[in-house]
Amino acid sequence: MINPQRFTPGGCPDSVLCASFGLSLYATIENARRKLKNLAKSIAKRGYNTIGTHIAEGVIDRNDGVISPIGSDGHFTLHESTNADLAAKFVVVHRVI
């Protein structure tokens, strides 16, 4: 379960709070797999319900929302626009558990 402190004022810095409401994505499937491998121990403790059970692949564009810069680990955050239809753009390609 996600810690409610992530979503309360004062629970974390504003930039982190804002990112907490976004969708975490990775630039490549390999970036996503690498991150999951690095998280394996903590995932076992917290459970997959906090990060999901599958990896999906798709292409997004600026019309889908506000996209953060891509980090050195390939991670970026998408804050979806109200018109975004991500289900139509993504397909599951890998089951994590």
mmCIF file of N, CA and C in Angstrom:
data_model
loop_
_atom_site.group_PDB
_atom_site.id
_atom_site.type_symbol
_atom_site.label_atom_id
_atom_site.label_comp_id
_atom_site.label_asym_id
_atom_site.label_seq_id
_atom_site.Cartn_x
_atom_site.Cartn_y
_atom_site.Cartn_z
ATOM 1 N N MET A 1 0.840 -1.175 0.000
ATOM 2 C CA MET A 1 0.000 0.000 0.000
ATOM 3 C C MET A 1 0.886 1.238 0.000
ATOM 4 N N ILE A 2 0.464 2.241 -0.748
ATOM 5 C CA ILE A 2 1.216 3.487 -0.820
ATOM 6 C C ILE A 2 1.062 4.246 0.487
ATOM 7 N N ASN A 3 2.173 4.737 1.003
ATOM 8 C CA ASN A 3 2.182 5.489 2.250
ATOM 9 C C ASN A 3 1.404 6.793 2.072
ATOM 10 N N PRO A 4 0.340 7.015 2.850
ATOM 11 C CA PRO A 4 -0.451 8.252 2.712
ATOM 12 C C PRO A 4 0.358 9.522 2.923
ATOM 13 N N GLN A 5 1.485 9.452 3.627
ATOM 14 C CA GLN A 5 2.326 10.633 3.838
ATOM 15 C C GLN A 5 2.833 11.210 2.516
ATOM 16 N N ARG A 6 2.900 10.360 1.472
ATOM 17 C CA ARG A 6 3.347 10.859 0.172
ATOM 18 C C ARG A 6 2.398 11.913 -0.378
ATOM 19 N N PHE A 7 1.141 11.875 0.066
ATOM 20 C CA PHE A 7 0.124 12.728 -0.530
ATOM 21 C C PHE A 7 -0.414 13.792 0.411
ATOM 22 N N THR A 8 0.275 14.062 1.498
ATOM 23 C CA THR A 8 -0.168 15.093 2.428
ATOM 24 C C THR A 8 0.835 16.232 2.443
ATOM 25 N N PRO A 9 0.353 17.471 2.526
ATOM 26 C CA PRO A 9 1.283 18.602 2.592
ATOM 27 C C PRO A 9 2.259 18.426 3.754
ATOM 28 N N GLY A 10 3.520 18.652 3.491
ATOM 29 C CA GLY A 10 4.542 18.498 4.515
ATOM 30 C C GLY A 10 5.095 17.089 4.568
ATOM 31 N N GLY A 11 4.460 16.156 3.881
ATOM 32 C CA GLY A 11 4.923 14.769 3.875
ATOM 33 C C GLY A 11 6.158 14.582 3.022
ATOM 34 N N CYS A 12 6.351 15.453 2.054
ATOM 35 C CA CYS A 12 7.528 15.415 1.191
ATOM 36 C C CYS A 12 7.621 16.747 0.452
ATOM 37 N N PRO A 13 8.764 17.042 -0.145
ATOM 38 C CA PRO A 13 8.902 18.298 -0.888
ATOM 39 C C PRO A 13 7.885 18.377 -2.036
ATOM 40 N N ASP A 14 7.515 19.586 -2.421
ATOM 41 C CA ASP A 14 6.510 19.773 -3.469
ATOM 42 C C ASP A 14 6.843 19.048 -4.765
ATOM 43 N N SER A 15 8.100 19.074 -5.198
ATOM 44 C CA SER A 15 8.453 18.416 -6.453
ATOM 45 C C SER A 15 8.227 16.912 -6.365
ATOM 46 N N VAL A 16 8.497 16.337 -5.211
ATOM 47 C CA VAL A 16 8.262 14.906 -5.023
ATOM 48 C C VAL A 16 6.768 14.633 -4.963
ATOM 49 N N LEU A 17 6.041 15.495 -4.273
ATOM 50 C CA LEU A 17 4.592 15.341 -4.174
ATOM 51 C C LEU A 17 3.964 15.368 -5.558
ATOM 52 N N CYS A 18 4.357 16.301 -6.363
ATOM 53 C CA CYS A 18 3.829 16.412 -7.716
ATOM 54 C C CYS A 18 4.157 15.155 -8.521
ATOM 55 N N ALA A 19 5.384 14.674 -8.447
ATOM 56 C CA ALA A 19 5.786 13.471 -9.177
ATOM 57 C C ALA A 19 5.017 12.252 -8.698
ATOM 58 N N SER A 20 4.610 12.246 -7.429
ATOM 59 C CA SER A 20 3.873 11.108 -6.885
ATOM 60 C C SER A 20 2.528 10.915 -7.562
ATOM 61 N N PHE A 21 1.988 11.963 -8.145
ATOM 62 C CA PHE A 21 0.703 11.872 -8.836
ATOM 63 C C PHE A 21 0.866 11.538 -10.312
ATOM 64 N N GLY A 22 2.088 11.441 -10.790
ATOM 65 C CA GLY A 22 2.340 11.124 -12.191
ATOM 66 C C GLY A 22 2.511 9.635 -12.412
ATOM 67 N N LEU A 23 2.579 9.262 -13.666
ATOM 68 C CA LEU A 23 2.790 7.880 -14.073
ATOM 69 C C LEU A 23 4.272 7.694 -14.374
ATOM 70 N N SER A 24 4.932 6.773 -13.662
ATOM 71 C CA SER A 24 6.350 6.505 -13.896
ATOM 72 C C SER A 24 6.507 5.658 -15.145
ATOM 73 N N LEU A 25 7.367 6.128 -16.035
ATOM 74 C CA LEU A 25 7.637 5.422 -17.282
ATOM 75 C C LEU A 25 9.145 5.350 -17.493
ATOM 76 N N TYR A 26 9.555 4.455 -18.388
ATOM 77 C CA TYR A 26 10.968 4.319 -18.732
ATOM 78 C C TYR A 26 11.118 4.411 -20.238
ATOM 79 N N ALA A 27 12.218 4.980 -20.678
ATOM 80 C CA ALA A 27 12.453 5.220 -22.096
ATOM 81 C C ALA A 27 12.576 3.925 -22.893
ATOM 82 N N THR A 28 13.058 2.852 -22.255
ATOM 83 C CA THR A 28 13.184 1.560 -22.933
ATOM 84 C C THR A 28 12.736 0.441 -22.001
ATOM 85 N N ILE A 29 12.404 -0.689 -22.583
ATOM 86 C CA ILE A 29 12.041 -1.858 -21.780
ATOM 87 C C ILE A 29 13.230 -2.293 -20.937
ATOM 88 N N GLU A 30 14.422 -2.187 -21.490
ATOM 89 C CA GLU A 30 15.622 -2.567 -20.732
ATOM 90 C C GLU A 30 15.787 -1.684 -19.494
ATOM 91 N N ASN A 31 15.514 -0.391 -19.609
ATOM 92 C CA ASN A 31 15.566 0.497 -18.434
ATOM 93 C C ASN A 31 14.588 0.032 -17.368
ATOM 94 N N ALA A 32 13.375 -0.338 -17.770
ATOM 95 C CA ALA A 32 12.354 -0.799 -16.819
ATOM 96 C C ALA A 32 12.773 -2.112 -16.165
ATOM 97 N N ARG A 33 13.274 -3.042 -16.948
ATOM 98 C CA ARG A 33 13.717 -4.330 -16.389
ATOM 99 C C ARG A 33 14.874 -4.138 -15.414
ATOM 100 N N ARG A 34 15.806 -3.267 -15.751
ATOM 101 C CA ARG A 34 16.951 -2.991 -14.871
ATOM 102 C C ARG A 34 16.462 -2.428 -13.532
ATOM 103 N N LYS A 35 15.516 -1.504 -13.587
ATOM 104 C CA LYS A 35 14.978 -0.916 -12.359
ATOM 105 C C LYS A 35 14.285 -1.977 -11.514
ATOM 106 N N LEU A 36 13.483 -2.831 -12.132
ATOM 107 C CA LEU A 36 12.803 -3.893 -11.390
ATOM 108 C C LEU A 36 13.796 -4.856 -10.756
ATOM 109 N N LYS A 37 14.857 -5.166 -11.471
ATOM 110 C CA LYS A 37 15.882 -6.055 -10.921
ATOM 111 C C LYS A 37 16.526 -5.419 -9.690
ATOM 112 N N ASN A 38 16.803 -4.126 -9.757
ATOM 113 C CA ASN A 38 17.405 -3.417 -8.626
ATOM 114 C C ASN A 38 16.459 -3.302 -7.443
ATOM 115 N N LEU A 39 15.167 -3.317 -7.710
ATOM 116 C CA LEU A 39 14.167 -3.193 -6.647
ATOM 117 C C LEU A 39 13.710 -4.533 -6.077
ATOM 118 N N ALA A 40 14.228 -5.628 -6.587
ATOM 119 C CA ALA A 40 13.715 -6.959 -6.241
ATOM 120 C C ALA A 40 13.587 -7.193 -4.736
ATOM 121 N N LYS A 41 14.577 -6.821 -3.967
ATOM 122 C CA LYS A 41 14.526 -7.072 -2.522
ATOM 123 C C LYS A 41 13.457 -6.232 -1.834
ATOM 124 N N SER A 42 13.391 -4.952 -2.163
ATOM 125 C CA SER A 42 12.384 -4.115 -1.515
ATOM 126 C C SER A 42 10.979 -4.446 -2.005
ATOM 127 N N ILE A 43 10.857 -4.905 -3.245
ATOM 128 C CA ILE A 43 9.548 -5.312 -3.764
ATOM 129 C C ILE A 43 9.020 -6.484 -2.960
ATOM 130 N N ALA A 44 9.886 -7.423 -2.647
ATOM 131 C CA ALA A 44 9.464 -8.597 -1.874
ATOM 132 C C ALA A 44 8.904 -8.177 -0.516
ATOM 133 N N LYS A 45 9.459 -7.125 0.060
ATOM 134 C CA LYS A 45 9.001 -6.643 1.367
ATOM 135 C C LYS A 45 7.693 -5.855 1.260
ATOM 136 N N ARG A 46 7.567 -5.023 0.231
ATOM 137 C CA ARG A 46 6.403 -4.143 0.100
ATOM 138 C C ARG A 46 5.280 -4.749 -0.721
ATOM 139 N N GLY A 47 5.611 -5.631 -1.622
ATOM 140 C CA GLY A 47 4.606 -6.203 -2.513
ATOM 141 C C GLY A 47 4.532 -5.445 -3.826
ATOM 142 N N TYR A 48 4.098 -6.135 -4.852
ATOM 143 C CA TYR A 48 4.037 -5.551 -6.186
ATOM 144 C C TYR A 48 2.895 -4.563 -6.357
ATOM 145 N N ASN A 49 1.970 -4.503 -5.376
ATOM 146 C CA ASN A 49 0.838 -3.595 -5.539
ATOM 147 C C ASN A 49 1.258 -2.130 -5.575
ATOM 148 N N THR A 50 2.474 -1.820 -5.145
ATOM 149 C CA THR A 50 2.917 -0.426 -5.183
ATOM 150 C C THR A 50 3.549 -0.049 -6.514
ATOM 151 N N ILE A 51 3.982 -1.031 -7.310
ATOM 152 C CA ILE A 51 4.626 -0.696 -8.579
ATOM 153 C C ILE A 51 4.019 -1.390 -9.783
ATOM 154 N N GLY A 52 3.183 -2.380 -9.585
ATOM 155 C CA GLY A 52 2.573 -3.074 -10.710
ATOM 156 C C GLY A 52 3.191 -4.433 -10.965
ATOM 157 N N THR A 53 2.565 -5.197 -11.836
ATOM 158 C CA THR A 53 2.970 -6.580 -12.083
ATOM 159 C C THR A 53 3.371 -6.850 -13.524
ATOM 160 N N HIS A 54 3.278 -5.858 -14.395
ATOM 161 C CA HIS A 54 3.582 -6.053 -15.808
ATOM 162 C C HIS A 54 4.370 -4.865 -16.361
ATOM 163 N N ILE A 55 5.072 -5.110 -17.463
ATOM 164 C CA ILE A 55 5.719 -4.044 -18.226
ATOM 165 C C ILE A 55 4.966 -3.939 -19.549
ATOM 166 N N ALA A 56 4.593 -2.722 -19.903
ATOM 167 C CA ALA A 56 3.900 -2.472 -21.166
ATOM 168 C C ALA A 56 4.778 -1.584 -22.044
ATOM 169 N N GLU A 57 4.546 -1.666 -23.336
ATOM 170 C CA GLU A 57 5.311 -0.867 -24.290
ATOM 171 C C GLU A 57 4.348 -0.020 -25.115
ATOM 172 N N GLY A 58 4.747 1.208 -25.372
ATOM 173 C CA GLY A 58 3.930 2.091 -26.185
ATOM 174 C C GLY A 58 4.681 3.368 -26.503
ATOM 175 N N VAL A 59 4.041 4.224 -27.254
ATOM 176 C CA VAL A 59 4.634 5.503 -27.639
ATOM 177 C C VAL A 59 3.692 6.612 -27.186
ATOM 178 N N ILE A 60 4.259 7.584 -26.487
ATOM 179 C CA ILE A 60 3.471 8.742 -26.059
ATOM 180 C C ILE A 60 3.995 9.979 -26.769
ATOM 181 N N ASP A 61 3.171 11.014 -26.781
ATOM 182 C CA ASP A 61 3.606 12.287 -27.348
ATOM 183 C C ASP A 61 3.112 13.425 -26.456
ATOM 184 N N ARG A 62 3.475 14.628 -26.793
ATOM 185 C CA ARG A 62 3.150 15.792 -25.959
ATOM 186 C C ARG A 62 1.642 15.982 -25.772
ATOM 187 N N ASN A 63 0.833 15.475 -26.682
ATOM 188 C CA ASN A 63 -0.620 15.586 -26.537
ATOM 189 C C ASN A 63 -1.147 14.723 -25.398
ATOM 190 N N ASP A 64 -0.336 13.774 -24.919
ATOM 191 C CA ASP A 64 -0.765 12.883 -23.841
ATOM 192 C C ASP A 64 -0.622 13.515 -22.464
ATOM 193 N N GLY A 65 0.090 14.628 -22.360
ATOM 194 C CA GLY A 65 0.233 15.291 -21.073
ATOM 195 C C GLY A 65 1.581 15.949 -20.915
ATOM 196 N N VAL A 66 1.921 16.242 -19.674
ATOM 197 C CA VAL A 66 3.193 16.884 -19.341
ATOM 198 C C VAL A 66 4.212 15.789 -19.054
ATOM 199 N N ILE A 67 5.324 15.830 -19.776
ATOM 200 C CA ILE A 67 6.355 14.796 -19.677
ATOM 201 C C ILE A 67 7.608 15.420 -19.073
ATOM 202 N N SER A 68 8.120 14.792 -18.009
ATOM 203 C CA SER A 68 9.344 15.298 -17.381
ATOM 204 C C SER A 68 10.554 14.941 -18.241
ATOM 205 N N PRO A 69 11.690 15.581 -18.000
ATOM 206 C CA PRO A 69 12.922 15.167 -18.680
ATOM 207 C C PRO A 69 13.275 13.724 -18.301
ATOM 208 N N ILE A 70 13.926 13.023 -19.217
ATOM 209 C CA ILE A 70 14.350 11.644 -18.963
ATOM 210 C C ILE A 70 15.619 11.669 -18.127
ATOM 211 N N GLY A 71 15.616 10.916 -17.009
ATOM 212 C CA GLY A 71 16.771 10.835 -16.128
ATOM 213 C C GLY A 71 17.840 9.901 -16.669
ATOM 214 N N SER A 72 18.979 9.866 -16.009
ATOM 215 C CA SER A 72 20.092 9.025 -16.450
ATOM 216 C C SER A 72 19.758 7.539 -16.403
ATOM 217 N N ASP A 73 18.756 7.162 -15.593
ATOM 218 C CA ASP A 73 18.331 5.762 -15.518
ATOM 219 C C ASP A 73 17.212 5.448 -16.509
ATOM 220 N N GLY A 74 16.858 6.421 -17.354
ATOM 221 C CA GLY A 74 15.811 6.222 -18.347
ATOM 222 C C GLY A 74 14.412 6.512 -17.837
ATOM 223 N N HIS A 75 14.287 6.912 -16.568
ATOM 224 C CA HIS A 75 12.971 7.170 -15.971
ATOM 225 C C HIS A 75 12.473 8.571 -16.307
ATOM 226 N N PHE A 76 11.164 8.657 -16.546
ATOM 227 C CA PHE A 76 10.509 9.951 -16.660
ATOM 228 C C PHE A 76 9.085 9.821 -16.143
ATOM 229 N N THR A 77 8.454 10.953 -15.887
ATOM 230 C CA THR A 77 7.104 10.976 -15.333
ATOM 231 C C THR A 77 6.159 11.637 -16.320
ATOM 232 N N LEU A 78 4.985 11.042 -16.463
ATOM 233 C CA LEU A 78 3.932 11.609 -17.302
ATOM 234 C C LEU A 78 2.764 12.007 -16.420
ATOM 235 N N HIS A 79 2.334 13.245 -16.535
ATOM 236 C CA HIS A 79 1.092 13.702 -15.922
ATOM 237 C C HIS A 79 0.087 13.774 -17.070
ATOM 238 N N GLU A 80 -0.824 12.816 -17.094
ATOM 239 C CA GLU A 80 -1.752 12.655 -18.216
ATOM 240 C C GLU A 80 -2.672 13.854 -18.405
ATOM 241 N N SER A 81 -2.938 14.167 -19.661
ATOM 242 C CA SER A 81 -3.963 15.160 -19.972
ATOM 243 C C SER A 81 -5.322 14.470 -19.893
ATOM 244 N N THR A 82 -6.369 15.244 -19.808
ATOM 245 C CA THR A 82 -7.712 14.662 -19.698
ATOM 246 C C THR A 82 -8.109 13.915 -20.963
ATOM 247 N N ASN A 83 -7.500 14.228 -22.092
ATOM 248 C CA ASN A 83 -7.831 13.565 -23.355
ATOM 249 C C ASN A 83 -6.941 12.370 -23.666
ATOM 250 N N ALA A 84 -5.972 12.082 -22.834
ATOM 251 C CA ALA A 84 -5.048 10.974 -23.102
ATOM 252 C C ALA A 84 -5.787 9.638 -23.051
ATOM 253 N N ASP A 85 -5.492 8.773 -24.011
ATOM 254 C CA ASP A 85 -6.055 7.421 -24.042
ATOM 255 C C ASP A 85 -4.888 6.443 -24.093
ATOM 256 N N LEU A 86 -4.223 6.275 -22.954
ATOM 257 C CA LEU A 86 -3.021 5.446 -22.914
ATOM 258 C C LEU A 86 -3.317 3.978 -23.155
ATOM 259 N N ALA A 87 -4.497 3.512 -22.790
ATOM 260 C CA ALA A 87 -4.850 2.103 -23.008
ATOM 261 C C ALA A 87 -4.789 1.756 -24.492
ATOM 262 N N ALA A 88 -5.102 2.706 -25.346
ATOM 263 C CA ALA A 88 -5.063 2.469 -26.788
ATOM 264 C C ALA A 88 -3.639 2.503 -27.340
ATOM 265 N N LYS A 89 -2.697 3.033 -26.565
ATOM 266 C CA LYS A 89 -1.327 3.201 -27.042
ATOM 267 C C LYS A 89 -0.344 2.166 -26.506
ATOM 268 N N PHE A 90 -0.752 1.389 -25.505
ATOM 269 C CA PHE A 90 0.170 0.465 -24.857
ATOM 270 C C PHE A 90 -0.298 -0.973 -24.959
ATOM 271 N N VAL A 91 0.668 -1.884 -24.967
ATOM 272 C CA VAL A 91 0.391 -3.314 -24.950
ATOM 273 C C VAL A 91 1.343 -3.964 -23.941
ATOM 274 N N VAL A 92 0.834 -4.890 -23.148
ATOM 275 C CA VAL A 92 1.656 -5.597 -22.164
ATOM 276 C C VAL A 92 2.636 -6.499 -22.905
ATOM 277 N N VAL A 93 3.925 -6.395 -22.543
ATOM 278 C CA VAL A 93 4.952 -7.199 -23.206
ATOM 279 C C VAL A 93 5.723 -8.106 -22.251
ATOM 280 N N HIS A 94 5.551 -7.895 -20.935
ATOM 281 C CA HIS A 94 6.324 -8.699 -19.979
ATOM 282 C C HIS A 94 5.580 -8.764 -18.654
ATOM 283 N N ARG A 95 5.438 -9.966 -18.123
ATOM 284 C CA ARG A 95 4.843 -10.145 -16.799
ATOM 285 C C ARG A 95 5.974 -10.212 -15.776
ATOM 286 N N VAL A 96 5.894 -9.385 -14.744
ATOM 287 C CA VAL A 96 6.940 -9.319 -13.729
ATOM 288 C C VAL A 96 6.814 -10.469 -12.744
ATOM 289 N N ILE A 97 5.583 -10.757 -12.303
ATOM 290 C CA ILE A 97 5.366 -11.870 -11.372
ATOM 291 C C ILE A 97 4.367 -12.843 -11.952
#
